[in-house]
Amino acid sequence: MPETPPTTPPVAPVPIKPPVPSPASVAVEERILTPDFFKLALGLHFFMLNMSIFNLLPYYLELRGASADLYGQVAGSMGISNVVMLLLLGHRADVWSLKATLSTYFVAAFAGNLVALWAMGQESLYWFFVARMLQGVFMGLGFPLLSGWVVALSPPKRKQAAVAWLGIAGILANSLGPTLGELVLAWQGRPEDPTAYFAVFAMATVFQVISLGFLLSARNVHSHGSGAAKGLGALLKQRDALLLLAVCFIFGGLFGAIMSFSKNYTAWLGLPFVSLLLWAYTVGAIFSRVVIQVVMRHITESSLILLGLLGLGLTFLLLGFVRDYPLLTFTGLLYGLSHGVLYPTLYVRFLDTQPRDEVGRSSTLYQGSFSIGWGLFPLFGGSVVGLTNFPTFFGLLAACAGIGILLYLAAERTPQRRT
């Protein structure tokens, strides 16, 4: 009889422990300042240098004999373009990759620059409407995607800081661009000659091309959303999302008011150096965005949004009492600190209400609401100033900031937010 081989008891499988990530690998995964971040930040900076230099366009038109109504309408036509393009093409933000989408809208902005340069040699000033509306295509549709691009390439727990730090590039350009333009005019020795502005706007166009080079060199992000199938309306089903967009609309309106009327207001006060307000805003906004990650360890996102809105309201209250440079500079600094923390925290708060694979359309909707307020508040604000005065107008803006606080508190009480 054959001998039966001895049986051995089954050996229990040894559980394989997942590898513990080293502190160095965790630090790399949570790093914001990657090569791609710098490429996108530089792309944003050079494009906003281009756009901020074109803020000198209304004064150029005045030198060519345009009335206040005409050059004001030219400046506001970009805001109209923002709204129209948002309604027509905003839903297509998640159809193509971000690189392809931005490049498409960039072509329109570049054509706007070329039209502006060509129009400087034409007798009719109405060609500048075409130039500004073409530039508005990128500002309404392409510019919002830059924030979404950074969010997509950033660590999930540090997306507020990523958006805040990206904004530093644009904030700095808002002051640096006009300064460079004025330096070019001074170098030519003909600051009041309209023909001297050709070199200024040509420099802006060079900056615009440089920006595209940086954007194309960044790592691409492809969409996995449903794209144009749903449209923008599908993103507005939640009540808290609608309330947050209303807050963003007010926020954009306050920004548009202070940027559009600051020169007029300081001239009304008899203070010729209007750049103090602008550079104080820049310093405050950059400082708040640099330290936002540290601040958020001690203050919640919701509290930062409320503090930002409160700071905006206090800014406009104080603006009505400005009589000298120290208080003017302080109000600019206060506005910058408030703006610097409010934009990224409110932006990320709104993104949290939307599907993660539709960040393109969500970003477009957020920036679109901001841009609509940016255009409408100055449009009606001019009439308010004409009927009353600047302190009364600023008091009404402070009240608008208070309404924004109430709307945000209502958004926090919605069932979606509590869940």
Tab-separated table of C-alpha atoms in Angstrom:
chain	number	residue	atom	x	y	z
A	1	MET	CA	0.000	0.000	0.000
A	2	PRO	CA	1.569	3.277	-1.032
A	3	GLU	CA	2.527	5.594	1.742
A	4	THR	CA	0.457	8.775	1.965
A	5	PRO	CA	2.652	11.858	1.982
A	6	PRO	CA	2.308	13.976	5.066
A	7	THR	CA	0.108	16.998	4.681
A	8	THR	CA	1.258	20.382	5.874
A	9	PRO	CA	-1.194	22.848	7.328
A	10	PRO	CA	-1.965	25.822	5.054
A	11	VAL	CA	0.093	28.838	5.794
A	12	ALA	CA	-1.923	32.000	6.296
A	13	PRO	CA	-0.912	34.695	3.835
A	14	VAL	CA	1.146	37.422	5.357
A	15	PRO	CA	-0.654	40.771	4.897
A	16	ILE	CA	1.314	43.156	2.802
A	17	LYS	CA	1.460	46.562	4.383
A	18	PRO	CA	1.233	49.450	1.995
A	19	PRO	CA	4.421	51.441	1.813
A	20	VAL	CA	4.487	54.364	4.155
A	21	PRO	CA	5.178	57.528	2.181
A	22	SER	CA	8.278	59.300	3.281
A	23	PRO	CA	8.012	62.875	4.540
A	24	ALA	CA	9.929	63.979	1.452
A	25	SER	CA	7.374	62.419	-0.941
A	26	VAL	CA	4.476	63.900	1.010
A	27	ALA	CA	6.118	67.327	0.816
A	28	VAL	CA	6.488	66.972	-2.950
A	29	GLU	CA	2.832	65.989	-3.348
A	30	GLU	CA	1.689	69.008	-1.306
A	31	ARG	CA	3.982	71.492	-3.005
A	32	ILE	CA	2.321	74.433	-4.766
A	33	LEU	CA	5.350	76.153	-6.275
A	34	THR	CA	5.999	73.643	-9.047
A	35	PRO	CA	7.440	74.465	-12.495
A	36	ASP	CA	3.919	74.316	-13.946
A	37	PHE	CA	2.684	76.818	-11.356
A	38	PHE	CA	5.418	79.293	-12.290
A	39	LYS	CA	4.680	78.867	-16.000
A	40	LEU	CA	0.987	79.630	-15.449
A	41	ALA	CA	1.771	82.529	-13.099
A	42	LEU	CA	4.151	84.092	-15.613
A	43	GLY	CA	1.621	83.551	-18.387
A	44	LEU	CA	-1.016	85.346	-16.318
A	45	HIS	CA	1.411	88.125	-15.351
A	46	PHE	CA	2.447	88.988	-18.895
A	47	PHE	CA	-1.116	88.857	-20.189
A	48	MET	CA	-2.302	91.171	-17.427
A	49	LEU	CA	0.623	93.505	-18.149
A	50	ASN	CA	-0.870	93.734	-21.623
A	51	MET	CA	-4.396	94.383	-20.339
A	52	SER	CA	-3.350	96.875	-17.655
A	53	ILE	CA	-1.365	98.889	-20.195
A	54	PHE	CA	-4.552	99.140	-22.244
A	55	ASN	CA	-6.152	100.836	-19.232
A	56	LEU	CA	-4.399	103.917	-20.671
A	57	LEU	CA	-6.625	103.673	-23.763
A	58	PRO	CA	-9.350	106.040	-22.468
A	59	TYR	CA	-6.777	108.787	-21.881
A	60	TYR	CA	-5.295	108.169	-25.337
A	61	LEU	CA	-8.770	108.593	-26.830
A	62	GLU	CA	-9.227	111.824	-24.876
A	63	LEU	CA	-5.975	113.128	-26.352
A	64	ARG	CA	-7.452	112.401	-29.777
A	65	GLY	CA	-10.516	114.495	-28.983
A	66	ALA	CA	-12.952	111.830	-27.775
A	67	SER	CA	-15.663	112.935	-25.364
A	68	ALA	CA	-16.034	111.384	-21.925
A	69	ASP	CA	-19.073	109.452	-23.143
A	70	LEU	CA	-17.151	107.946	-26.050
A	71	TYR	CA	-14.032	106.825	-24.240
A	72	GLY	CA	-16.152	105.569	-21.337
A	73	GLN	CA	-18.227	103.492	-23.726
A	74	VAL	CA	-15.102	102.085	-25.346
A	75	ALA	CA	-13.744	101.049	-21.938
A	76	GLY	CA	-17.066	99.496	-20.949
A	77	SER	CA	-17.489	97.595	-24.196
A	78	MET	CA	-15.096	94.916	-22.930
A	79	GLY	CA	-17.462	94.229	-20.035
A	80	ILE	CA	-20.353	93.843	-22.455
A	81	SER	CA	-18.252	91.387	-24.441
A	82	ASN	CA	-17.569	89.427	-21.244
A	83	VAL	CA	-21.272	88.961	-20.582
A	84	VAL	CA	-22.195	88.113	-24.168
A	85	MET	CA	-19.414	85.568	-24.592
A	86	LEU	CA	-20.221	83.988	-21.251
A	87	LEU	CA	-23.793	83.389	-22.376
A	88	LEU	CA	-22.798	82.148	-25.841
A	89	LEU	CA	-19.724	80.010	-25.161
A	90	GLY	CA	-19.315	79.689	-21.406
A	91	HIS	CA	-20.825	76.198	-21.434
A	92	ARG	CA	-18.000	74.931	-23.658
A	93	ALA	CA	-15.292	75.440	-21.034
A	94	ASP	CA	-15.052	71.680	-20.398
A	95	VAL	CA	-15.264	70.437	-23.992
A	96	TRP	CA	-11.594	70.661	-24.978
A	97	SER	CA	-8.399	70.601	-22.959
A	98	LEU	CA	-7.532	73.785	-21.104
A	99	LYS	CA	-4.556	74.454	-23.336
A	100	ALA	CA	-6.643	74.191	-26.513
A	101	THR	CA	-9.463	76.308	-25.066
A	102	LEU	CA	-7.151	79.072	-23.849
A	103	SER	CA	-5.290	79.153	-27.155
A	104	THR	CA	-8.558	79.591	-29.067
A	105	TYR	CA	-9.676	82.533	-26.958
A	106	PHE	CA	-6.156	83.983	-27.037
A	107	VAL	CA	-6.413	84.349	-30.821
A	108	ALA	CA	-9.358	86.731	-30.340
A	109	ALA	CA	-7.456	88.817	-27.779
A	110	PHE	CA	-4.403	89.012	-30.020
A	111	ALA	CA	-6.613	90.134	-32.911
A	112	GLY	CA	-7.961	92.854	-30.602
A	113	ASN	CA	-4.448	94.182	-30.043
A	114	LEU	CA	-3.736	94.203	-33.767
A	115	VAL	CA	-6.982	96.068	-34.461
A	116	ALA	CA	-6.064	98.651	-31.808
A	117	LEU	CA	-2.619	99.208	-33.322
A	118	TRP	CA	-4.135	99.532	-36.783
A	119	ALA	CA	-6.879	101.871	-35.563
A	120	MET	CA	-4.297	104.327	-34.225
A	121	GLY	CA	-3.674	105.358	-37.829
A	122	GLN	CA	-7.377	105.670	-38.713
A	123	GLU	CA	-9.524	108.765	-38.451
A	124	SER	CA	-12.508	107.005	-36.877
A	125	LEU	CA	-12.246	106.120	-33.204
A	126	TYR	CA	-15.041	103.569	-33.368
A	127	TRP	CA	-12.599	100.824	-34.379
A	128	PHE	CA	-11.489	100.710	-30.739
A	129	PHE	CA	-14.879	99.255	-29.849
A	130	VAL	CA	-13.919	96.243	-31.961
A	131	ALA	CA	-10.498	96.020	-30.324
A	132	ARG	CA	-11.820	96.060	-26.760
A	133	MET	CA	-14.619	93.613	-27.452
A	134	LEU	CA	-12.147	91.142	-28.971
A	135	GLN	CA	-9.955	91.496	-25.893
A	136	GLY	CA	-13.040	90.841	-23.796
A	137	VAL	CA	-13.408	87.381	-25.340
A	138	PHE	CA	-10.312	86.188	-23.474
A	139	MET	CA	-11.128	88.107	-20.283
A	140	GLY	CA	-14.601	86.593	-20.153
A	141	LEU	CA	-13.770	83.031	-21.221
A	142	GLY	CA	-10.020	82.430	-21.101
A	143	PHE	CA	-8.969	84.291	-17.967
A	144	PRO	CA	-11.257	82.270	-15.618
A	145	LEU	CA	-9.739	79.022	-16.865
A	146	LEU	CA	-6.294	79.988	-15.561
A	147	SER	CA	-7.506	79.645	-11.984
A	148	GLY	CA	-9.137	76.318	-12.816
A	149	TRP	CA	-5.906	75.142	-14.439
A	150	VAL	CA	-3.917	75.905	-11.294
A	151	VAL	CA	-6.515	74.204	-9.100
A	152	ALA	CA	-6.358	71.077	-11.275
A	153	LEU	CA	-2.556	70.886	-10.894
A	154	SER	CA	-2.427	71.753	-7.177
A	155	PRO	CA	-2.762	69.599	-4.036
A	156	PRO	CA	-6.461	69.386	-3.041
A	157	LYS	CA	-5.817	70.658	0.484
A	158	ARG	CA	-3.904	73.711	-0.729
A	159	LYS	CA	-6.052	74.938	-3.601
A	160	GLN	CA	-7.021	78.147	-1.752
A	161	ALA	CA	-3.363	79.070	-1.373
A	162	ALA	CA	-2.638	78.101	-5.007
A	163	VAL	CA	-5.342	80.444	-6.317
A	164	ALA	CA	-4.239	83.178	-3.910
A	165	TRP	CA	-0.596	82.957	-4.928
A	166	LEU	CA	-1.484	82.844	-8.617
A	167	GLY	CA	-3.405	86.084	-8.178
A	168	ILE	CA	-0.229	87.846	-7.041
A	169	ALA	CA	1.006	87.734	-10.629
A	170	GLY	CA	-2.095	89.564	-11.858
A	171	ILE	CA	-2.256	92.027	-8.974
A	172	LEU	CA	1.337	93.101	-9.517
A	173	ALA	CA	0.695	93.542	-13.238
A	174	ASN	CA	-2.266	95.845	-12.542
A	175	SER	CA	0.116	98.472	-11.159
A	176	LEU	CA	3.264	97.630	-13.091
A	177	GLY	CA	1.666	97.799	-16.548
A	178	PRO	CA	0.537	101.449	-16.437
A	179	THR	CA	3.851	102.390	-14.796
A	180	LEU	CA	5.805	100.838	-17.689
A	181	GLY	CA	3.525	102.629	-20.153
A	182	GLU	CA	4.191	105.974	-18.502
A	183	LEU	CA	7.931	105.282	-18.525
A	184	VAL	CA	7.830	104.653	-22.278
A	185	LEU	CA	5.947	107.915	-22.769
A	186	ALA	CA	8.459	109.791	-20.616
A	187	TRP	CA	11.354	108.214	-22.531
A	188	GLN	CA	9.914	109.557	-25.774
A	189	GLY	CA	9.476	112.992	-24.227
A	190	ARG	CA	5.960	113.365	-25.678
A	191	PRO	CA	3.531	112.157	-22.984
A	192	GLU	CA	0.668	114.294	-24.346
A	193	ASP	CA	1.184	113.262	-27.981
A	194	PRO	CA	-1.259	110.519	-29.089
A	195	THR	CA	1.250	109.149	-31.607
A	196	ALA	CA	3.627	108.301	-28.726
A	197	TYR	CA	1.137	105.706	-27.527
A	198	PHE	CA	1.866	103.403	-30.465
A	199	ALA	CA	5.080	102.262	-28.767
A	200	VAL	CA	3.155	101.712	-25.516
A	201	PHE	CA	0.508	99.467	-27.048
A	202	ALA	CA	3.116	97.694	-29.195
A	203	MET	CA	4.973	96.843	-25.973
A	204	ALA	CA	1.724	95.484	-24.558
A	205	THR	CA	1.334	93.226	-27.592
A	206	VAL	CA	4.850	91.837	-27.095
A	207	PHE	CA	3.936	91.005	-23.487
A	208	GLN	CA	0.810	89.287	-24.778
A	209	VAL	CA	2.816	86.982	-27.067
A	210	ILE	CA	5.250	86.157	-24.244
A	211	SER	CA	2.303	85.138	-22.064
A	212	LEU	CA	1.118	82.595	-24.631
A	213	GLY	CA	4.588	81.027	-24.707
A	214	PHE	CA	4.485	80.401	-20.952
A	215	LEU	CA	0.924	79.045	-21.057
A	216	LEU	CA	1.702	76.586	-23.843
A	217	SER	CA	4.715	75.260	-21.946
A	218	ALA	CA	2.640	74.225	-18.890
A	219	ARG	CA	1.294	70.693	-18.374
A	220	ASN	CA	-2.075	70.289	-20.059
A	221	VAL	CA	-5.337	69.334	-18.310
A	222	HIS	CA	-7.964	67.360	-20.216
A	223	SER	CA	-11.628	67.526	-19.351
A	224	HIS	CA	-13.588	64.467	-18.228
A	225	GLY	CA	-16.867	66.293	-17.816
A	226	SER	CA	-19.940	66.299	-20.014
A	227	GLY	CA	-18.911	69.581	-21.596
A	228	ALA	CA	-21.570	71.397	-23.559
A	229	ALA	CA	-24.240	68.758	-22.972
A	230	LYS	CA	-25.506	70.354	-19.755
A	231	GLY	CA	-24.839	74.052	-20.217
A	232	LEU	CA	-24.183	76.553	-17.460
A	233	GLY	CA	-27.706	76.246	-16.105
A	234	ALA	CA	-26.933	72.781	-14.743
A	235	LEU	CA	-24.409	74.339	-12.358
A	236	LEU	CA	-27.033	76.600	-10.779
A	237	LYS	CA	-29.383	74.013	-9.326
A	238	GLN	CA	-28.201	74.503	-5.763
A	239	ARG	CA	-29.403	77.499	-3.804
A	240	ASP	CA	-26.045	78.030	-2.095
A	241	ALA	CA	-24.338	78.267	-5.505
A	242	LEU	CA	-26.755	81.007	-6.604
A	243	LEU	CA	-26.232	82.957	-3.389
A	244	LEU	CA	-22.450	82.708	-3.711
A	245	LEU	CA	-22.636	84.017	-7.281
A	246	ALA	CA	-24.680	86.968	-6.003
A	247	VAL	CA	-21.924	87.689	-3.476
A	248	CYS	CA	-19.368	87.433	-6.293
A	249	PHE	CA	-21.420	89.881	-8.381
A	250	ILE	CA	-21.319	92.458	-5.555
A	251	PHE	CA	-17.624	91.804	-5.008
A	252	GLY	CA	-16.869	92.414	-8.683
A	253	GLY	CA	-18.961	95.584	-8.615
A	254	LEU	CA	-17.006	96.993	-5.671
A	255	PHE	CA	-13.739	96.227	-7.455
A	256	GLY	CA	-14.951	97.859	-10.667
A	257	ALA	CA	-16.062	100.961	-8.769
A	258	ILE	CA	-12.769	101.570	-6.993
A	259	MET	CA	-10.678	100.879	-10.109
A	260	SER	CA	-12.849	102.983	-12.428
A	261	PHE	CA	-13.405	106.029	-10.215
A	262	SER	CA	-10.205	106.247	-8.162
A	263	LYS	CA	-8.559	108.760	-10.516
A	264	ASN	CA	-11.703	110.841	-10.750
A	265	TYR	CA	-12.136	110.837	-6.977
A	266	THR	CA	-8.567	111.857	-6.129
A	267	ALA	CA	-8.755	114.643	-8.710
A	268	TRP	CA	-12.029	115.748	-7.095
A	269	LEU	CA	-10.142	115.925	-3.782
A	270	GLY	CA	-7.289	117.890	-5.359
A	271	LEU	CA	-4.765	115.071	-4.811
A	272	PRO	CA	-2.753	114.667	-8.026
A	273	PHE	CA	-0.821	111.474	-7.169
A	274	VAL	CA	-3.502	108.868	-7.730
A	275	SER	CA	-0.964	106.019	-7.952
A	276	LEU	CA	-0.658	105.907	-4.146
A	277	LEU	CA	-4.087	104.278	-3.861
A	278	LEU	CA	-3.290	101.721	-6.585
A	279	TRP	CA	0.093	100.701	-5.220
A	280	ALA	CA	-1.255	100.516	-1.657
A	281	TYR	CA	-3.936	98.130	-2.931
A	282	THR	CA	-1.238	96.061	-4.642
A	283	VAL	CA	0.906	95.818	-1.505
A	284	GLY	CA	-2.064	94.818	0.648
A	285	ALA	CA	-3.383	92.234	-1.799
A	286	ILE	CA	0.026	90.600	-2.315
A	287	PHE	CA	0.748	90.483	1.427
A	288	SER	CA	-2.592	88.840	2.221
A	289	ARG	CA	-2.109	86.218	-0.472
A	290	VAL	CA	1.402	85.366	0.640
A	291	VAL	CA	0.300	84.678	4.217
A	292	ILE	CA	-3.124	83.180	3.472
A	293	GLN	CA	-1.971	79.599	4.057
A	294	VAL	CA	-0.693	80.505	7.531
A	295	VAL	CA	-3.842	82.486	8.314
A	296	MET	CA	-6.104	79.568	7.328
A	297	ARG	CA	-4.533	77.429	10.050
A	298	HIS	CA	-6.218	79.671	12.603
A	299	ILE	CA	-9.229	81.138	10.749
A	300	THR	CA	-11.785	79.120	8.811
A	301	GLU	CA	-12.578	79.725	5.155
A	302	SER	CA	-16.064	80.985	6.065
A	303	SER	CA	-14.680	83.491	8.567
A	304	LEU	CA	-12.155	84.773	6.023
A	305	ILE	CA	-14.923	85.434	3.503
A	306	LEU	CA	-16.909	87.392	6.063
A	307	LEU	CA	-13.819	89.352	7.130
A	308	GLY	CA	-13.059	90.146	3.489
A	309	LEU	CA	-16.553	91.515	2.875
A	310	LEU	CA	-16.428	93.481	6.123
A	311	GLY	CA	-13.090	94.975	5.089
A	312	LEU	CA	-14.515	96.058	1.734
A	313	GLY	CA	-17.426	97.778	3.443
A	314	LEU	CA	-15.108	99.594	5.848
A	315	THR	CA	-12.906	100.649	2.929
A	316	PHE	CA	-15.716	102.486	1.181
A	317	LEU	CA	-16.929	104.060	4.403
A	318	LEU	CA	-13.441	105.477	4.983
A	319	LEU	CA	-13.068	106.603	1.364
A	320	GLY	CA	-15.858	109.089	1.903
A	321	PHE	CA	-13.756	110.818	4.596
A	322	VAL	CA	-10.446	110.960	2.708
A	323	ARG	CA	-8.887	114.417	2.623
A	324	ASP	CA	-5.161	113.648	2.469
A	325	TYR	CA	-2.649	111.054	1.295
A	326	PRO	CA	-2.208	109.075	4.547
A	327	LEU	CA	-5.875	108.111	4.743
A	328	LEU	CA	-6.016	107.528	0.980
A	329	THR	CA	-3.068	105.146	1.251
A	330	PHE	CA	-4.591	103.379	4.255
A	331	THR	CA	-7.877	102.777	2.415
A	332	GLY	CA	-5.984	101.326	-0.532
A	333	LEU	CA	-4.069	99.012	1.796
A	334	LEU	CA	-7.270	97.931	3.560
A	335	TYR	CA	-8.981	97.238	0.268
A	336	GLY	CA	-5.988	95.200	-0.933
A	337	LEU	CA	-5.905	93.081	2.231
A	338	SER	CA	-9.638	92.396	1.961
A	339	HIS	CA	-9.580	91.699	-1.773
A	340	GLY	CA	-6.554	89.430	-1.430
A	341	VAL	CA	-8.235	87.000	0.958
A	342	LEU	CA	-11.775	87.244	-0.422
A	343	TYR	CA	-11.192	86.342	-4.071
A	344	PRO	CA	-9.487	82.946	-3.600
A	345	THR	CA	-11.566	81.811	-0.628
A	346	LEU	CA	-14.889	82.720	-2.255
A	347	TYR	CA	-13.721	81.133	-5.513
A	348	VAL	CA	-12.810	77.832	-3.877
A	349	ARG	CA	-15.992	77.939	-1.785
A	350	PHE	CA	-18.018	78.177	-5.006
A	351	LEU	CA	-16.018	75.376	-6.669
A	352	ASP	CA	-16.891	73.136	-3.725
A	353	THR	CA	-20.556	73.390	-4.701
A	354	GLN	CA	-19.861	72.004	-8.203
A	355	PRO	CA	-18.717	68.648	-9.629
A	356	ARG	CA	-14.956	68.268	-9.594
A	357	ASP	CA	-14.790	67.327	-13.282
A	358	GLU	CA	-16.443	70.589	-14.373
A	359	VAL	CA	-13.952	73.051	-12.952
A	360	GLY	CA	-13.684	74.872	-16.298
A	361	ARG	CA	-17.338	75.857	-16.495
A	362	SER	CA	-17.457	76.541	-12.761
A	363	SER	CA	-14.486	78.908	-13.017
A	364	THR	CA	-16.039	80.627	-16.027
A	365	LEU	CA	-19.312	81.129	-14.170
A	366	TYR	CA	-17.559	82.568	-11.106
A	367	GLN	CA	-15.392	84.997	-13.072
A	368	GLY	CA	-18.343	85.841	-15.301
A	369	SER	CA	-20.384	86.950	-12.291
A	370	PHE	CA	-17.426	88.993	-11.077
A	371	SER	CA	-17.048	90.621	-14.505
A	372	ILE	CA	-20.747	91.477	-14.784
A	373	GLY	CA	-20.585	93.320	-11.463
A	374	TRP	CA	-17.329	94.939	-12.557
A	375	GLY	CA	-19.123	96.453	-15.551
A	376	LEU	CA	-22.549	97.324	-14.127
A	377	PHE	CA	-21.521	99.092	-10.909
A	378	PRO	CA	-19.431	101.778	-12.666
A	379	LEU	CA	-22.074	102.091	-15.373
A	380	PHE	CA	-24.725	103.157	-12.869
A	381	GLY	CA	-22.244	104.652	-10.415
A	382	GLY	CA	-21.429	107.507	-12.755
A	383	SER	CA	-25.056	108.625	-12.650
A	384	VAL	CA	-25.109	108.423	-8.844
A	385	VAL	CA	-21.979	110.572	-8.594
A	386	GLY	CA	-23.459	113.079	-11.038
A	387	LEU	CA	-26.659	113.384	-9.010
A	388	THR	CA	-25.007	113.429	-5.571
A	389	ASN	CA	-21.255	113.193	-4.856
A	390	PHE	CA	-18.494	110.655	-4.269
A	391	PRO	CA	-18.979	110.245	-0.474
A	392	THR	CA	-22.655	109.383	-1.017
A	393	PHE	CA	-21.733	106.878	-3.723
A	394	PHE	CA	-19.127	105.230	-1.490
A	395	GLY	CA	-21.666	105.014	1.329
A	396	LEU	CA	-24.010	103.104	-0.981
A	397	LEU	CA	-21.163	100.762	-1.906
A	398	ALA	CA	-20.517	100.086	1.778
A	399	ALA	CA	-24.191	99.133	2.083
A	400	CYS	CA	-23.750	96.766	-0.873
A	401	ALA	CA	-20.910	95.061	1.005
A	402	GLY	CA	-23.315	94.624	3.940
A	403	ILE	CA	-25.830	92.990	1.589
A	404	GLY	CA	-23.048	90.669	0.445
A	405	ILE	CA	-22.472	89.590	4.060
A	406	LEU	CA	-26.171	88.780	4.474
A	407	LEU	CA	-26.222	86.789	1.239
A	408	TYR	CA	-23.196	84.772	2.284
A	409	LEU	CA	-24.696	83.992	5.678
A	410	ALA	CA	-27.835	82.815	3.868
A	411	ALA	CA	-25.686	80.549	1.671
A	412	GLU	CA	-24.105	79.013	4.774
A	413	ARG	CA	-27.556	78.187	6.167
A	414	THR	CA	-28.782	76.282	3.087
A	415	PRO	CA	-29.429	72.528	3.484
A	416	GLN	CA	-26.655	71.772	0.959
A	417	ARG	CA	-24.081	73.635	3.045
A	418	ARG	CA	-25.196	72.094	6.327
A	419	THR	CA	-24.925	68.644	4.739
